[in-house]
Short mmCIF file of C-alpha atoms in Angstrom, two decimals:
data_model
loop_
_atom_site.label_atom_id
_atom_site.label_comp_id
_atom_site.label_asym_id
_atom_site.label_seq_id
_atom_site.Cartn_x
_atom_site.Cartn_y
_atom_site.Cartn_z
CA GLU W 1 0.00 0.00 0.00
CA GLU W 2 1.39 3.37 -1.02
CA TRP W 3 0.81 6.54 0.94
CA LEU W 4 1.80 10.19 0.71
CA GLU W 5 2.06 12.68 3.54
CA ILE W 6 2.49 16.45 3.33
CA ILE W 7 5.21 17.22 5.85
CA ARG W 8 5.68 20.93 5.09
CA ALA W 9 3.81 23.70 3.28
CA GLU W 10 5.40 27.14 3.19
CA PRO W 11 4.00 30.27 1.51
CA ARG W 12 6.14 31.59 -1.35
CA SER W 13 6.15 34.24 -4.05
CA TRP W 14 7.10 32.83 -7.45
CA ASN W 15 7.88 34.20 -10.89
CA GLY W 16 5.65 33.18 -13.81
CA CYS W 17 7.33 29.75 -13.94
CA LEU W 18 6.65 28.99 -10.27
CA GLY W 19 10.38 29.37 -9.65
CA ILE W 20 11.27 26.42 -11.91
CA GLU W 21 12.55 27.49 -15.30
CA ARG W 22 12.75 24.97 -18.10
CA THR W 23 15.30 25.12 -20.91
CA GLY W 24 13.99 27.13 -23.84
CA GLN W 25 10.98 28.42 -21.94
CA GLY W 26 10.52 32.08 -21.16
CA CYS W 27 9.01 33.05 -17.82
CA PRO W 28 6.39 35.77 -17.64
CA GLN W 29 7.51 38.58 -15.38
CA VAL W 30 4.58 38.32 -12.99
CA MET W 31 4.43 37.52 -9.31
CA ILE W 32 2.45 34.42 -8.33
CA PHE W 33 1.66 33.82 -4.69
CA GLY W 34 1.71 30.14 -3.80
CA TRP W 35 3.25 27.35 -1.79
CA GLN W 36 6.32 25.17 -1.58
CA VAL W 37 4.96 21.79 -0.51
CA THR W 38 7.15 18.93 0.69
CA VAL W 39 5.65 15.44 0.46
CA ILE W 40 7.06 12.14 1.67
CA GLY W 41 6.01 8.73 0.47
CA ASP W 42 7.41 5.46 -0.82
CA ASN W 43 10.82 6.37 0.71
CA ARG W 44 11.03 9.51 -1.44
CA LEU W 45 10.95 13.19 -0.63
CA LEU W 46 9.14 15.29 -3.24
CA VAL W 47 9.13 19.10 -3.37
CA TYR W 48 6.42 20.86 -5.34
CA HIS W 49 5.83 24.51 -6.22
CA THR W 50 2.18 25.53 -6.57
CA ASP W 51 0.07 28.59 -7.10
CA MET W 52 -2.18 29.71 -4.23
CA ILE W 53 -5.04 27.31 -5.01
CA GLY W 54 -3.03 24.36 -6.32
CA TYR W 55 -4.17 24.77 -9.94
CA GLN W 56 -0.58 25.02 -11.21
CA ILE W 57 1.85 22.46 -9.78
CA ARG W 58 5.47 21.80 -10.71
CA LEU W 59 7.87 19.26 -9.30
CA ASN W 60 11.16 20.71 -8.12
CA ALA W 61 13.39 17.82 -9.21
CA GLN W 62 16.56 19.45 -7.85
CA GLU W 63 15.22 19.54 -4.27
CA SER W 64 13.44 16.18 -4.48
CA SER W 65 14.99 12.76 -3.93
CA LEU W 66 13.81 10.82 -6.95
#
């Protein structure tokens, strides 16, 4: 049985790419209020960046243990 648990949620202010820029992608110069959410499960630590309501979600692969 797999499970996930949110172990931390911290408010953040992101750029238009939620603080995670991808190669070849421009980021809009806007401020997005959101969250940095840390989740643990299946012996992995996953860090996500979200907007305020969780509509936009991006995995922060550099801070996660994949």
